[in-house]
């Protein structure tokens, strides 16, 4: 279940992580070992088994369509790394 | 060779709930930026979504109107991707277990009904609004910064996906218009293109007539008007045909239209291979629509627009019937007694031109107006029509005092009377001025007493004195 | 001077209600203990100088949101972040007068078993500062063990309350999934995360659980408790059926000293009147850890996507949005979150979902069924909480898989959403050993009763000798 360097790079791109060369090499090795260990689940024949997404079997939990106060704009922006007026500002998308 | 277009649509409709899909921030168009936000829709650490019950009810209602099966169990999934307008880094949407599936939408046409297959209708949340600054106005390219407003983030959105069952740009436009009207009549969305509460993407391909292959398609995105959709699709159909006829191959790509710039060439982009890494949303539990909820929604449906077009077509022609229904004017049409065609024309044209809300017009009174339409001065008719939306409008108040004072309407009558009485004309001109009263009497008789005597007097004198 | 080392929450509260001490004096006493001992232990990432309320103090794991009080989840990417809202558990504690004394250290985003993965330096074990306190709630468990707080809250995804409680010689509960609100808890793996009490006694644990448990409209995965929490009083185990799952007690890597203490505790169960028998969990232990290390990283890869430098937290800002994301996340996340994000992203990506995430969800069903079968015959299952006692700092940092094995016994019941209580049951090499008690969903009262009776009989001294 070894993971290739190309796969490490692909996954890092999907996850938006700019890995250093050292990290790429180390993660390739470590992820290969971990995948080897967790890949064990594939040994089991579970064709007739339903997946468990959730430990409790709940359904239909929702809230009424009744507005509650929003937070203050200044509070919304209080943690913003950068802003322009009442907008969050980011580099060009 | 004859080519057949193959067209499918994806339509996003904002539900007009009071609050967002997963938090209780108020929805609403035009609030100051970032004023309708909270930790949940800003995706602060630790927040959790709470689904909006009404949005679920309304999606079920829409699904029923689209002839869909309502799933016994629907599951929200996370669609993972990074973009500044996507605060959590995933959109909560529905994936392989949507609320509504396998529907069929009846699109009436001149030659009969067409069934447009509905693949699914599912519930999801909208993204925030990005404003690209610097560079060209609001354009992505050349911008030097992007500003983000999270008011729209998390607004409830229904996505409707059709089968590729549409066969022309004109048919697609008619489908989209009828779908819009259906959504509006269900009372679940304003479906206003300008406000972005209805948006659609269209997939277009062509194939040789008679074949059932599906060729490479292109996707037209961000279309924000029906006419624009029809033009864009038509242009794309012709472009693809030209490519095939020139021996080329159509490339799968996306054509992005810039909203508001309907004549600008679309931006083309190769479809980037996406990997959304869907997973069942672990913060939410499944929806198992209770029977009462589904039955309640079904009971609220009423006669759907497509059925009404078919019914009205029997008393009008198809175009008028469709026009009335898709413009939401057929209710007034049906409430208004009188000659069907005359009523349809007044409701469809004059009333629209007068800018009146058809739901506020009293049909009985409008019927009296339509009936008198050809007897009364145009000016008086239009004046009465303009007032017909008032709550206490009474046609007789206007018809009673309606006078023909318009020279352009009176002149033909006067000329006809003068021509028919040349002896009296000659006598008048010879000096028998007292004959003026005779002519006035004739005009009044002819106009059923509605002519303005002052105007009649003046015009008669002018015309008799002329030669 | 108040000896905070020995004081239980119940006793501390009695001092207040008896009028012997004011809430401020008590708060000051714990603040003094922190000033004295925390420089060596690093249990706290933030200490509060004042805090509203008229009751006793509580320490909160830094994964728990506290309005206006820094909350970082042990990560550089949230350095300086000030929540604009309180977590539901924070509100519930405040509603009962509890005063937040500080935010405790943890493995970054609760990913780890030693609290060495904190971006702000490791916490040390009060029993032996050269050793780890366990993790990821190591700050909370070490703080309670060292008398820096009468009690604390931690969070447990794959053993993060139970395991450090074991290694620090305190009581830790991982509640039934869905009984404690996750609203305001910085998410790691949503289908597993659960907040739990860390205390000196089982009675304190039951009380704190009663404060935080119950349905929260802000968390749709929560439910109301089927029966109210009972503060345990029973001194015996008569009528209780105690199961000893072979695989959980004989797993590879369990230290002999740990087995010895646990065996003695099982013997004690018999003496206290319990009916003790063996049982099997054939696949739960073998496949529990692999199952966990697919599901938790997958959910984490998605939960940690919001740390993008747009709305809060760290931003490293070169040109362009993509570079901003990539540099921010590379610099803001430590090794372990990156590793798990990579693992989870891979497991969810096109072509792998069915073999990994999909299959792991099915394994979860198998584990649920196995526990359900065992719990038909027994009221409580027992095992060591951790295969080892506290290990030296640095011993496992180079080998992620070895670190992951620290939770091999704590994880299986978590996958089934079952509650687990860890109580100290003895010493091995002078370090605490934890006993794990597992019951069916919503069986906390049974766990409290059994834990309390054992606790009384064991008379384990929770004060680390070097501090006494
Ligand atoms: Mg969509
Ligand atoms: Zn909100």
mmCIF file of N, CA and C and ligand atoms in Angstrom, chain B residues 10 12 79 91 93 122 124 159, ligand 1:
data_model
loop_
_atom_site.group_PDB
_atom_site.id
_atom_site.type_symbol
_atom_site.label_atom_id
_atom_site.label_comp_id
_atom_site.label_asym_id
_atom_site.label_seq_id
_atom_site.Cartn_x
_atom_site.Cartn_y
_atom_site.Cartn_z
ATOM 1 N N UNK B 10 -29.051 22.799 -15.442
ATOM 2 C CA UNK B 10 -28.928 22.746 -13.989
ATOM 3 C C UNK B 10 -29.395 24.089 -13.480
ATOM 4 N N UNK B 12 -30.318 26.572 -10.284
ATOM 5 C CA UNK B 12 -30.227 26.836 -8.847
ATOM 6 C C UNK B 12 -31.280 27.862 -8.467
ATOM 7 N N UNK B 79 -19.111 18.547 0.162
ATOM 8 C CA UNK B 79 -18.402 18.637 -1.119
ATOM 9 C C UNK B 79 -17.190 19.530 -0.844
ATOM 10 N N UNK B 91 -18.902 22.530 0.891
ATOM 11 C CA UNK B 91 -20.286 22.959 0.787
ATOM 12 C C UNK B 91 -21.142 21.801 1.269
ATOM 13 N N UNK B 93 -24.159 19.751 0.770
ATOM 14 C CA UNK B 93 -25.041 19.543 -0.358
ATOM 15 C C UNK B 93 -25.591 18.125 -0.249
ATOM 16 N N UNK B 122 -32.137 18.713 -5.338
ATOM 17 C CA UNK B 122 -31.574 18.557 -3.995
ATOM 18 C C UNK B 122 -31.344 19.890 -3.314
ATOM 19 N N UNK B 124 -29.108 22.417 -0.887
ATOM 20 C CA UNK B 124 -27.726 22.715 -0.527
ATOM 21 C C UNK B 124 -27.655 24.163 -0.046
ATOM 22 N N UNK B 159 -31.047 22.762 -6.093
ATOM 23 C CA UNK B 159 -30.464 22.535 -7.411
ATOM 24 C C UNK B 159 -31.307 21.498 -8.137
HETATM 25 MG MG1 LIG D 1 -24.948 22.786 -6.674
#
